[in-house]
Short mmCIF file of C-alpha atoms and ligand atoms in Angstrom, two decimals:
data_model
loop_
_atom_site.label_atom_id
_atom_site.label_comp_id
_atom_site.label_asym_id
_atom_site.label_seq_id
_atom_site.Cartn_x
_atom_site.Cartn_y
_atom_site.Cartn_z
CA MET A 28 16.83 15.60 -33.00
CA SER A 29 14.45 13.78 -30.69
CA ARG A 30 14.24 14.81 -27.06
CA ASN A 31 13.96 12.34 -24.16
CA ILE A 32 10.53 12.41 -22.60
CA PRO A 33 10.90 12.66 -18.81
CA PRO A 34 8.60 10.92 -16.33
CA VAL A 35 5.72 13.00 -14.97
CA THR A 36 6.81 14.92 -11.85
CA GLY A 37 6.08 12.97 -8.67
CA MET A 38 5.52 9.69 -10.51
CA LYS A 39 8.02 6.96 -9.96
CA ASP A 40 9.08 3.81 -11.78
CA VAL A 41 9.54 0.67 -9.70
CA LEU A 42 12.48 -1.10 -11.29
CA ALA A 43 13.07 -4.83 -11.39
CA ALA A 44 15.82 -4.47 -8.78
CA GLU A 45 13.26 -3.09 -6.28
CA ILE A 46 10.36 -5.38 -7.07
CA GLY A 47 11.36 -8.15 -4.64
CA VAL A 48 10.62 -6.06 -1.57
CA TRP A 49 7.37 -4.77 -3.11
CA GLN A 50 6.18 -8.30 -3.76
CA HIS A 51 7.23 -9.35 -0.27
CA VAL A 52 5.17 -6.54 1.30
CA GLU A 53 2.18 -7.15 -0.98
CA ARG A 54 2.18 -10.93 -0.48
CA THR A 55 2.59 -10.63 3.27
CA MET A 56 -0.30 -8.19 3.47
CA ALA A 57 -2.49 -10.31 1.17
CA GLY A 58 -1.75 -13.31 3.42
CA VAL A 59 -2.67 -11.39 6.58
CA LEU A 60 -5.88 -10.08 5.01
CA ALA A 61 -6.94 -13.54 3.87
CA ALA A 62 -6.22 -14.93 7.31
CA TYR A 63 -8.50 -12.30 8.88
CA GLY A 64 -11.29 -13.07 6.39
CA TYR A 65 -10.98 -10.00 4.13
CA GLU A 66 -11.68 -10.45 0.39
CA GLU A 67 -10.11 -8.57 -2.49
CA MET A 68 -12.16 -6.26 -4.72
CA ARG A 69 -11.06 -4.22 -7.73
CA VAL A 70 -12.59 -0.83 -8.46
CA PRO A 71 -11.88 1.69 -11.23
CA VAL A 72 -9.08 4.22 -11.05
CA VAL A 73 -11.43 6.90 -12.41
CA GLU A 74 -14.71 8.02 -10.82
CA HIS A 75 -17.12 10.93 -11.24
CA THR A 76 -15.61 14.05 -9.66
CA ASP A 77 -18.74 14.57 -7.55
CA LEU A 78 -18.11 11.31 -5.70
CA PHE A 79 -14.88 12.65 -4.22
CA LYS A 80 -16.31 16.11 -3.57
CA ARG A 81 -19.20 14.61 -1.64
CA ALA A 82 -17.21 11.91 0.18
CA ILE A 83 -13.94 13.65 1.01
CA GLY A 84 -15.37 17.15 1.51
CA GLU A 85 -15.14 20.43 -0.42
CA TYR A 86 -12.85 22.10 2.12
CA THR A 87 -10.14 19.43 2.25
CA ASP A 88 -6.69 19.85 0.72
CA VAL A 89 -7.34 16.80 -1.44
CA VAL A 90 -10.47 18.22 -3.08
CA GLU A 91 -9.41 21.87 -3.08
CA LYS A 92 -5.93 21.48 -4.51
CA GLU A 93 -4.83 17.96 -5.29
CA MET A 94 -7.24 16.20 -7.61
CA TYR A 95 -6.39 15.20 -11.16
CA THR A 96 -9.71 16.20 -12.73
CA PHE A 97 -10.50 16.25 -16.42
CA THR A 98 -13.48 16.38 -18.75
CA ASP A 99 -13.75 13.29 -20.92
CA GLN A 100 -14.88 13.16 -24.56
CA GLY A 101 -18.48 12.75 -23.41
CA GLY A 102 -18.30 15.95 -21.36
CA ASP A 103 -18.29 14.23 -17.94
CA SER A 104 -16.09 15.59 -15.18
CA LEU A 105 -13.97 12.65 -14.02
CA THR A 106 -11.17 12.39 -11.47
CA LEU A 107 -8.26 10.00 -11.01
CA ARG A 108 -8.96 8.56 -7.58
CA PRO A 109 -7.03 10.34 -4.80
CA GLU A 110 -8.02 7.57 -2.36
CA ALA A 111 -10.00 4.34 -2.46
CA THR A 112 -12.70 4.56 0.23
CA ALA A 113 -15.11 6.65 -1.86
CA GLY A 114 -14.84 4.22 -4.79
CA MET A 115 -15.21 1.15 -2.56
CA VAL A 116 -18.35 2.60 -0.97
CA ARG A 117 -19.69 3.63 -4.39
CA ALA A 118 -19.08 0.06 -5.62
CA ALA A 119 -20.88 -1.43 -2.60
CA ILE A 120 -23.89 0.82 -3.30
CA SER A 121 -23.91 0.43 -7.13
CA ASN A 122 -23.67 -3.37 -6.90
CA GLY A 123 -26.38 -3.65 -4.26
CA LEU A 124 -23.95 -5.21 -1.78
CA LEU A 125 -25.30 -3.42 1.30
CA ARG A 126 -28.85 -4.37 2.32
CA GLY A 127 -27.80 -5.12 5.85
CA ALA A 128 -24.81 -7.16 4.65
CA ARG A 129 -21.43 -7.15 6.29
CA LEU A 130 -18.47 -6.77 3.97
CA LYS A 131 -14.81 -7.19 4.79
CA VAL A 132 -13.05 -6.13 1.63
CA TRP A 133 -9.78 -4.67 0.38
CA CYS A 134 -8.27 -3.30 -2.78
CA GLN A 135 -4.88 -2.24 -3.95
CA GLY A 136 -3.62 0.13 -6.60
CA PRO A 137 -2.45 3.57 -7.63
CA MET A 138 -3.89 6.78 -6.15
CA PHE A 139 -3.25 10.28 -7.52
CA ARG A 140 -2.78 13.53 -5.61
CA HIS A 141 -1.19 16.67 -6.99
CA GLU A 142 0.88 17.28 -3.86
CA LYS A 143 4.33 18.81 -3.62
CA PRO A 144 6.56 15.80 -4.35
CA GLN A 145 9.27 14.95 -1.84
CA LYS A 146 10.86 11.85 -0.36
CA GLY A 147 8.04 9.44 0.48
CA ARG A 148 5.39 11.68 -1.08
CA TYR A 149 4.41 11.10 -4.68
CA ARG A 150 1.71 12.25 -7.08
CA GLN A 151 1.04 8.66 -8.05
CA PHE A 152 1.36 6.36 -5.05
CA THR A 153 0.07 2.95 -4.07
CA GLN A 154 -2.37 2.10 -1.32
CA ILE A 155 -3.59 -1.13 0.12
CA ASP A 156 -7.03 -0.09 1.28
CA VAL A 157 -9.10 -2.16 3.70
CA GLU A 158 -12.77 -1.58 4.54
CA ALA A 159 -15.12 -3.27 7.03
CA ILE A 160 -18.64 -2.21 6.03
CA GLY A 161 -21.68 -2.95 8.18
CA PHE A 162 -19.88 -3.14 11.52
CA ALA A 163 -20.50 -0.65 14.31
CA GLY A 164 -17.44 -1.66 16.32
CA PRO A 165 -15.43 -1.16 18.39
CA ASP A 166 -14.45 -4.86 18.07
CA VAL A 167 -13.84 -4.50 14.33
CA ASP A 168 -11.88 -1.28 14.97
CA ILE A 169 -9.59 -3.32 17.21
CA GLU A 170 -9.39 -6.11 14.62
CA LEU A 171 -8.25 -3.72 11.91
CA ILE A 172 -5.56 -2.27 14.13
CA ALA A 173 -4.47 -5.78 15.19
CA LEU A 174 -4.23 -6.75 11.53
CA THR A 175 -1.86 -3.88 10.76
CA HIS A 176 0.13 -4.59 13.93
CA ARG A 177 0.56 -8.18 12.77
CA LEU A 178 1.78 -6.97 9.39
CA TRP A 179 4.52 -4.86 11.02
CA LYS A 180 5.56 -7.89 13.07
CA LEU A 181 5.74 -10.12 9.99
CA LEU A 182 7.71 -7.49 8.06
CA GLY A 183 10.08 -6.96 11.01
CA LEU A 184 9.20 -3.24 11.33
CA THR A 185 9.80 -1.76 14.74
CA ARG A 186 9.84 1.98 14.05
CA VAL A 187 6.06 2.40 13.78
CA LYS A 188 3.86 3.79 16.53
CA LEU A 189 0.11 3.91 16.86
CA GLN A 190 -1.87 7.08 17.53
CA ILE A 191 -5.61 6.99 18.12
CA ASN A 192 -8.37 9.49 18.70
CA SER A 193 -12.15 9.70 18.62
CA LEU A 194 -14.05 12.32 16.64
CA GLY A 195 -17.43 11.45 18.20
CA THR A 196 -20.75 11.24 16.38
CA PRO A 197 -21.47 13.69 13.55
CA GLU A 198 -23.67 15.68 16.02
CA ALA A 199 -20.96 15.83 18.70
CA ARG A 200 -18.54 16.87 16.00
CA ARG A 201 -20.89 19.58 14.78
CA ASN A 202 -21.19 20.98 18.32
CA TYR A 203 -17.45 20.82 18.77
CA ARG A 204 -16.95 22.52 15.39
CA GLU A 205 -19.08 25.43 16.56
CA LEU A 206 -17.10 25.66 19.80
CA LEU A 207 -13.86 25.60 17.87
CA LYS A 208 -15.09 28.23 15.45
CA GLN A 209 -15.99 30.57 18.33
CA TYR A 210 -12.54 30.01 19.84
CA PHE A 211 -10.67 30.69 16.58
CA LEU A 212 -12.83 33.76 15.87
CA GLN A 213 -11.42 35.24 19.07
CA HIS A 214 -7.91 34.79 17.61
CA LEU A 215 -8.73 35.63 14.01
CA ASP A 216 -5.91 38.16 13.52
CA GLN A 217 -3.28 35.54 14.51
CA LEU A 218 -4.45 32.87 12.06
CA ASP A 219 -2.75 32.21 8.71
CA ALA A 220 -4.71 32.75 5.48
CA ASP A 221 -5.44 29.06 4.88
CA SER A 222 -6.81 28.62 8.40
CA LYS A 223 -9.00 31.74 8.06
CA ARG A 224 -10.48 30.29 4.92
CA ARG A 225 -11.15 26.98 6.68
CA LEU A 226 -12.87 28.62 9.61
CA GLU A 227 -16.25 28.59 7.85
CA GLY A 228 -16.02 25.27 6.00
CA ASN A 229 -13.98 23.04 8.29
CA PRO A 230 -12.39 24.54 11.42
CA LEU A 231 -11.19 21.07 12.52
CA ARG A 232 -8.56 21.17 9.79
CA ILE A 233 -6.96 24.16 11.54
CA LEU A 234 -6.00 21.75 14.33
CA ASP A 235 -3.40 19.98 12.21
CA SER A 236 -1.96 23.18 10.70
CA LYS A 237 1.82 23.02 10.29
CA ILE A 238 2.24 26.81 10.67
CA PRO A 239 3.94 27.66 14.01
CA ALA A 240 1.88 30.81 14.78
CA THR A 241 -1.35 28.87 14.18
CA GLN A 242 -0.04 25.91 16.18
CA ALA A 243 0.44 28.26 19.15
CA ILE A 244 -3.26 29.22 18.98
CA VAL A 245 -4.24 25.58 18.49
CA ALA A 246 -2.38 24.61 21.68
CA ASN A 247 -5.07 26.27 23.81
CA ALA A 248 -8.06 25.33 21.68
CA PRO A 249 -10.83 23.18 23.18
CA VAL A 250 -9.97 19.47 22.98
CA LEU A 251 -12.38 17.24 21.08
CA THR A 252 -12.11 14.21 23.37
CA GLU A 253 -13.43 16.40 26.21
CA HIS A 254 -16.56 17.16 24.18
CA LEU A 255 -17.51 13.69 23.02
CA ASP A 256 -21.06 12.37 23.33
CA THR A 257 -21.52 9.63 25.92
CA GLU A 258 -21.85 6.80 23.40
CA SER A 259 -18.68 7.77 21.60
CA GLN A 260 -16.88 8.00 24.94
CA ALA A 261 -17.92 4.42 25.70
CA HIS A 262 -16.93 3.30 22.18
CA PHE A 263 -13.51 4.89 22.59
CA ALA A 264 -13.02 3.44 26.08
CA GLU A 265 -13.84 -0.02 24.70
CA LEU A 266 -11.37 0.49 21.84
CA LYS A 267 -8.60 1.36 24.31
CA ALA A 268 -9.48 -1.55 26.60
CA GLY A 269 -9.39 -3.93 23.60
CA LEU A 270 -5.99 -2.69 22.47
CA ASP A 271 -4.71 -3.04 26.05
CA ALA A 272 -6.09 -6.57 26.23
CA ILE A 273 -4.20 -7.72 23.14
CA GLY A 274 -1.09 -5.77 24.07
CA ILE A 275 -0.90 -3.19 21.30
CA PRO A 276 0.67 0.02 22.61
CA TYR A 277 -0.85 3.35 21.51
CA THR A 278 -0.90 7.06 22.26
CA VAL A 279 -4.11 9.07 22.35
CA ASN A 280 -3.49 12.13 20.19
CA PRO A 281 -6.42 14.55 20.67
CA ARG A 282 -5.18 16.61 17.69
CA LEU A 283 -5.48 13.69 15.25
CA VAL A 284 -8.37 14.81 13.04
CA ARG A 285 -7.37 13.36 9.62
CA GLY A 286 -7.44 15.20 6.31
CA LEU A 287 -10.67 13.76 4.90
CA ASP A 288 -14.10 14.84 6.11
CA TYR A 289 -15.95 11.54 6.30
CA TYR A 290 -14.64 10.33 9.65
CA SER A 291 -16.57 9.92 12.89
CA ARG A 292 -15.58 8.24 16.16
CA THR A 293 -12.39 6.13 15.86
CA VAL A 294 -9.47 7.54 13.87
CA PHE A 295 -5.96 6.10 13.90
CA GLU A 296 -2.60 6.51 12.30
CA TRP A 297 0.58 4.45 12.38
CA ILE A 298 3.47 6.89 12.23
CA THR A 299 7.22 6.48 11.91
CA ASP A 300 10.29 8.59 12.62
CA ALA A 301 12.27 6.77 9.92
CA LEU A 302 11.00 8.53 6.80
CA GLY A 303 11.59 12.23 7.47
CA SER A 304 8.59 14.51 7.31
CA GLN A 305 6.30 11.91 5.70
CA ASP A 306 5.52 10.12 8.94
CA ALA A 307 2.12 8.48 8.25
CA VAL A 308 2.50 4.90 7.12
CA CYS A 309 -1.04 3.71 7.50
CA SER A 310 -4.12 5.67 8.47
CA GLY A 311 -7.84 5.38 8.71
CA GLY A 312 -10.92 5.50 10.82
CA ARG A 313 -14.64 5.05 11.14
CA TYR A 314 -17.00 6.65 8.62
CA ASP A 315 -20.45 5.83 9.94
CA GLY A 316 -22.19 8.65 8.03
CA LEU A 317 -20.56 8.32 4.60
CA ILE A 318 -22.65 5.56 3.05
CA ALA A 319 -25.94 7.35 3.70
CA GLN A 320 -24.35 10.59 2.52
CA LEU A 321 -23.56 8.89 -0.80
CA GLY A 322 -27.10 7.60 -1.22
CA GLY A 323 -26.79 4.13 0.32
CA GLU A 324 -28.74 2.92 3.33
CA ALA A 325 -27.25 4.10 6.62
CA THR A 326 -24.44 1.62 7.37
CA PRO A 327 -21.61 1.94 9.87
CA ALA A 328 -18.12 1.28 8.50
CA ILE A 329 -14.43 1.63 9.21
CA GLY A 330 -11.27 1.22 7.18
CA PHE A 331 -7.72 2.27 6.64
CA ALA A 332 -5.16 2.60 3.87
CA MET A 333 -1.50 1.80 3.93
CA GLY A 334 0.99 3.78 1.83
CA VAL A 335 2.82 0.92 0.13
CA GLU A 336 5.85 3.01 -0.98
CA ARG A 337 6.40 3.99 2.67
CA VAL A 338 6.03 0.44 3.99
CA VAL A 339 8.38 -0.81 1.26
CA GLU A 340 10.97 1.80 2.26
CA LEU A 341 10.64 0.90 5.97
CA THR A 342 11.04 -2.79 5.12
CA ARG A 343 14.16 -1.98 3.11
CA LEU A 344 15.59 0.20 5.90
CA ALA A 345 14.91 -2.55 8.43
CA GLY A 346 17.06 -4.87 6.30
CA GLN A 347 14.08 -7.15 5.80
CA ALA A 348 14.02 -7.10 2.01
CA PRO A 349 14.21 -10.69 0.73
CA ALA A 350 16.90 -11.62 -1.78
CA ALA A 351 15.77 -11.57 -5.39
CA ALA A 352 14.54 -14.98 -6.55
CA ALA A 353 17.20 -16.81 -8.58
CA PRO A 354 16.49 -19.44 -11.23
CA ASP A 355 17.27 -23.09 -10.54
CA VAL A 356 18.69 -23.94 -13.95
CA PHE A 357 20.57 -21.90 -16.54
CA LEU A 358 20.80 -23.48 -19.98
CA MET A 359 23.58 -22.58 -22.38
CA ALA A 360 24.43 -23.77 -25.84
CA GLN A 361 26.67 -23.02 -28.78
CA GLY A 362 25.81 -23.50 -32.42
CA GLU A 363 22.41 -23.27 -34.06
CA ALA A 364 21.43 -26.92 -33.63
CA ALA A 365 22.59 -26.98 -30.00
CA GLN A 366 20.69 -23.77 -29.25
CA ARG A 367 17.55 -25.35 -30.69
CA ALA A 368 18.14 -28.44 -28.54
CA ALA A 369 18.60 -26.23 -25.46
CA LEU A 370 15.29 -24.45 -26.11
CA LYS A 371 13.54 -27.79 -26.52
CA LEU A 372 15.14 -29.13 -23.34
CA SER A 373 14.09 -25.99 -21.42
CA GLU A 374 10.43 -26.60 -22.33
CA GLN A 375 10.76 -30.28 -21.32
CA LEU A 376 12.22 -29.20 -17.97
CA ARG A 377 9.36 -26.71 -17.42
CA ASP A 378 6.82 -29.45 -18.22
CA ALA A 379 8.46 -31.98 -15.92
CA LEU A 380 9.47 -29.68 -13.06
CA PRO A 381 6.73 -27.04 -12.66
CA GLY A 382 7.70 -24.31 -10.23
CA ARG A 383 11.41 -24.61 -10.99
CA GLY A 384 13.03 -21.55 -12.55
CA VAL A 385 14.57 -22.38 -15.93
CA VAL A 386 16.42 -19.65 -17.83
CA VAL A 387 17.89 -20.01 -21.31
CA HIS A 388 20.85 -17.99 -22.48
CA CYS A 389 19.27 -16.29 -25.51
CA GLY A 390 21.56 -15.21 -28.32
CA SER A 391 24.98 -16.59 -29.12
CA ALA A 392 28.08 -15.90 -27.03
CA LYS A 393 31.28 -17.66 -26.01
CA PHE A 394 30.81 -20.23 -23.24
CA LYS A 395 33.00 -18.05 -20.98
CA THR A 396 30.48 -15.20 -21.29
CA GLN A 397 27.54 -17.57 -20.88
CA PHE A 398 29.05 -19.01 -17.68
CA ARG A 399 29.55 -15.50 -16.31
CA ARG A 400 25.87 -14.69 -17.01
CA ALA A 401 24.80 -18.01 -15.49
CA ASP A 402 26.74 -17.14 -12.37
CA GLU A 403 25.28 -13.62 -12.20
CA SER A 404 21.76 -15.05 -12.51
CA GLY A 405 22.25 -16.88 -9.21
CA ALA A 406 21.20 -20.20 -10.80
CA ARG A 407 22.07 -23.38 -8.92
CA ILE A 408 23.14 -25.41 -11.94
CA ALA A 409 24.15 -24.83 -15.53
CA LEU A 410 23.23 -27.26 -18.32
CA VAL A 411 25.61 -27.05 -21.23
CA ILE A 412 25.10 -28.27 -24.80
CA GLY A 413 28.02 -27.66 -27.14
CA GLU A 414 28.38 -29.09 -30.63
CA ASP A 415 30.35 -31.99 -29.19
CA GLU A 416 27.66 -32.81 -26.56
CA LEU A 417 24.97 -32.55 -29.21
CA ALA A 418 26.80 -34.99 -31.48
CA ARG A 419 27.07 -37.47 -28.59
CA GLY A 420 23.45 -36.91 -27.40
CA VAL A 421 24.50 -35.77 -23.92
CA VAL A 422 24.21 -32.68 -21.71
CA ALA A 423 26.79 -31.44 -19.20
CA LEU A 424 25.48 -30.57 -15.74
CA LYS A 425 27.66 -28.12 -13.82
CA PRO A 426 26.80 -27.21 -10.21
CA LEU A 427 27.26 -23.46 -9.72
CA ARG A 428 26.58 -23.23 -5.98
CA GLY A 429 26.76 -25.43 -2.89
CA ALA A 430 28.98 -28.30 -1.84
CA GLU A 431 28.81 -30.37 -5.02
CA THR A 432 31.18 -29.03 -7.64
CA THR A 433 31.92 -31.88 -10.04
CA GLN A 434 30.64 -31.50 -13.59
CA THR A 435 28.81 -34.61 -14.83
CA GLU A 436 27.44 -35.70 -18.17
CA HIS A 437 24.03 -37.27 -18.84
CA PRO A 438 22.19 -38.65 -21.87
CA LEU A 439 19.69 -36.09 -23.16
CA ALA A 440 16.74 -38.39 -22.38
CA GLU A 441 17.77 -38.64 -18.70
CA VAL A 442 18.78 -35.11 -17.94
CA THR A 443 15.39 -34.00 -16.59
CA ALA A 444 15.44 -36.78 -13.97
CA ARG A 445 19.05 -35.97 -13.02
CA VAL A 446 18.26 -32.25 -12.64
CA ASP A 447 15.26 -33.10 -10.46
CA GLU A 448 17.41 -35.33 -8.22
CA PHE A 449 20.16 -32.74 -7.98
CA LEU A 450 17.79 -29.90 -7.05
CA ARG A 451 16.00 -32.03 -4.44
CA ARG A 452 19.33 -33.14 -2.95
CA SER A 453 20.75 -29.66 -2.68
CA THR A 454 17.62 -27.85 -1.41
P1 LIG B 640 -4.90 8.99 3.86
O1 LIG B 640 -4.39 9.29 5.24
O2 LIG B 640 -5.18 10.15 3.00
O3 LIG B 640 -6.20 8.11 4.05
O4 LIG B 640 -3.88 8.05 3.12
C1 LIG B 640 -3.52 6.78 3.67
C2 LIG B 640 -2.03 6.54 3.54
O5 LIG B 640 -1.62 6.70 2.19
C3 LIG B 640 -1.15 7.52 4.32
O6 LIG B 640 -1.01 7.12 5.66
C4 LIG B 640 0.17 7.41 3.57
O7 LIG B 640 0.90 6.30 4.03
C5 LIG B 640 -0.27 7.15 2.14
N1 LIG B 640 -0.19 8.38 1.32
C6 LIG B 640 -1.07 9.39 1.27
N2 LIG B 640 -0.67 10.34 0.40
C7 LIG B 640 0.50 9.91 -0.14
C8 LIG B 640 1.42 10.41 -1.11
N3 LIG B 640 1.20 11.57 -1.75
N4 LIG B 640 2.53 9.69 -1.41
C9 LIG B 640 2.76 8.51 -0.78
N5 LIG B 640 1.93 7.97 0.14
C10 LIG B 640 0.82 8.66 0.46
C11 LIG B 640 -6.97 7.65 3.02
O8 LIG B 640 -6.65 7.68 1.87
C12 LIG B 640 -8.25 6.99 3.48
N6 LIG B 640 -9.02 6.59 2.29
C13 LIG B 640 -7.98 5.81 4.37
C14 LIG B 640 -9.21 5.11 4.81
C15 LIG B 640 -9.71 3.93 4.34
N7 LIG B 640 -10.06 5.56 5.73
C16 LIG B 640 -11.08 4.71 5.85
N8 LIG B 640 -10.87 3.74 4.98
#
């Protein structure tokens, strides 16, 4: 006996019934990005493992525990991308796109992290990732935040709040890291095992520990924003002034350090209280050192990624999901010759009325059943060809929705024009 094969844990199907809201979110975002002058790019789902180790950092959760890594037939260690920034930067370098250029680019697609699955957190999830490469900011930092803010407005989302922070230059961060390390060393016996391990590699990650005893130690730790270099302070002040000027509210969260190592200066996160413990909807920041670290010429850059599943769920909860698109015309027929005529007519309608939805009832069934299916499809009119209509060379047009209800009959040669008139009239 054959056994059903289950889906992979943490990987989710998006069914046809849910696709409308997905497409609404994706189209709205694509429209916003185009309007701000960002261009789409497509990069592979698989990259060399070293790329992620070098970009994201050896001591991050993502690299330490969550990567889907495998050796391919050629013996190369490859990894399913856990995020898109590393691949986008790799693509900019490999294709020689840098050389002082300024790129405003985005990509969309599945990311893979072997995390503990729960509501809103998956092992395969979708990001829309946006990168502005070659810009030192803070004007572009403000632009990226404004772009996301506009998206929430267009999607009707109100339960999202902006948090910002600055991590300073890599040097300021290094100094702060040392300070933090000294502080945590004084409280070593109170730290959890994970935090102790991070003390050497990346003490900043201890700051966003979820463990209460560690959080209590973190509460009195030195605050990064008080140890910023002067230039980063000015950059951050300008960012805040810019957000104030365009009226985007924010909170400065000095504990916002982000889970990936490549950030410097601006970091931000849009969070929500509507999705339980998975509160980050869209996050990102500046990564001025990453491109040089990956072998490209030193180029400042900033970007963010939006968790599409989370934005889709927020859109659904806000009651903003659009109704599924219904066809305009539903064709039904009975008898082999009439069914053939209906198929032919459907192609003529598609030729003559591009953009109109034309659905044919495939397979034979009683007209009663076909009418029920036509109704369920949401179509505006039904075109009916029975044996009798076929013999007389006519088609019956039955309005299914709206004020007009009378069924009419039209010669086969004229029916396309009549359908066009009807649909225009009742739009
Ligand atoms: P991230 O914070 O790791 O940043 O992920 C960005 C967003 O992806 C999160 O805010 C969240 O909405 C979504 N997300 C992350 N993990 C999951 C998951 N397991 N299930 C569902 N959604 C998830 C980055 O990935 C950076 N590359 C962003 C960036 C671009 N920074 C600069 N440029």
